[in-house]
Amino acid sequence: MSDRDCERELIRCKDRTSPAALESLQKLQKRAEILELEDDIKYVQETLESRQCRFRDHDVIAKFMKQFDKSNYAVLYRRHSLVLLGDSQQGKTQKGMSLFGKLRTLKVSCGNCPPGVLPSLHTFQRKCHDAILFDECRIDQILKNRDLFQGNEFLQTLGQSNCNPFAYQVWVYNVALVVCTNDFNLNDKSMTPAEKDWLEKNCFLLQLDESLRWYWRTTEIAEPDVLPSV
């Protein structure tokens, strides 16, 4: 029986429990739509991933990844964030998502957030996510949330306000924090020397040459190389 037929029969029977049954049916329909959407998203992502070219390696990324070796758990106090800087269509986001895999990486979009504000991390789950990718993240958002981007051993409280009605906590110790951005100017005149110093000491900043992409193109020989960084 289709959802439409089920709804029609519940109305026609005029049973006193029909209103409650109709409400339950609507909830089930909405949940089914969500599951169908999730399946479609998974299919598209897996299909696109299967068609991807091999990504480039880089010594800075190898250094970043080494922080998350099991041998460093409860040994290192904090972690460096990775900032992938470059022009549009260089493959920054796809490269960042590939480090721990799409299923183990929470992607959030920062572009529409006000100055200094990060997008919600409510959906972050330590048992499910090894990394968080902040797409189109800005310097002001990092500087206003330095404690978070240090990846230290303390709980972080986000969504704070005067009465904290929407405040929540996350623990990102040993969670890889990856930033993808088109603009990361450490020489901005509005930045203080202390802010610049903090960014240089707490972030691995990596930028490809404008002529390169993070994925190997069919016209290139896919051999491991050491790429320039900033």
Short mmCIF file of N, CA, C and O in Angstrom, two decimals, residues 11 54 64 74 79 89 105 117 120 141 222 226:
data_model
loop_
_atom_site.label_atom_id
_atom_site.label_comp_id
_atom_site.label_asym_id
_atom_site.label_seq_id
_atom_site.Cartn_x
_atom_site.Cartn_y
_atom_site.Cartn_z
N ILE A 11 -8.46 8.11 6.62
CA ILE A 11 -9.49 9.16 6.64
C ILE A 11 -10.88 8.56 6.40
O ILE A 11 -11.85 8.93 7.07
N ARG A 54 44.23 10.31 -8.36
CA ARG A 54 45.00 10.20 -7.13
C ARG A 54 45.44 11.59 -6.67
O ARG A 54 45.81 12.44 -7.48
N PHE A 64 51.59 16.80 9.49
CA PHE A 64 50.30 17.03 10.15
C PHE A 64 49.67 15.70 10.57
O PHE A 64 49.19 15.56 11.71
N ALA A 74 47.45 11.05 24.35
CA ALA A 74 47.74 11.30 25.77
C ALA A 74 49.23 11.55 25.99
O ALA A 74 49.73 11.40 27.10
N ARG A 79 47.47 19.95 19.18
CA ARG A 79 47.78 19.62 17.79
C ARG A 79 47.77 20.90 16.95
O ARG A 79 47.07 21.86 17.25
N GLN A 89 38.75 25.65 -7.15
CA GLN A 89 38.90 24.50 -8.04
C GLN A 89 40.30 23.90 -8.03
O GLN A 89 40.67 23.17 -8.95
N THR A 105 34.89 12.25 8.45
CA THR A 105 35.16 13.68 8.49
C THR A 105 33.86 14.48 8.49
O THR A 105 33.02 14.29 7.62
N VAL A 117 32.60 33.99 14.39
CA VAL A 117 31.64 32.94 14.74
C VAL A 117 31.86 31.71 13.86
O VAL A 117 31.99 31.82 12.64
N SER A 120 27.79 25.65 13.58
CA SER A 120 27.47 24.69 14.64
C SER A 120 28.22 23.37 14.46
O SER A 120 28.34 22.85 13.36
N GLN A 141 37.73 33.93 12.34
CA GLN A 141 37.03 32.82 12.98
C GLN A 141 38.00 31.93 13.76
O GLN A 141 37.65 31.40 14.82
N ALA A 222 51.98 10.91 -12.58
CA ALA A 222 51.64 10.86 -11.16
C ALA A 222 52.77 10.22 -10.36
O ALA A 222 52.72 9.07 -9.96
N VAL A 226 57.75 16.64 -3.84
CA VAL A 226 57.72 17.57 -2.72
C VAL A 226 57.29 18.91 -3.29
O VAL A 226 57.96 19.48 -4.15
#
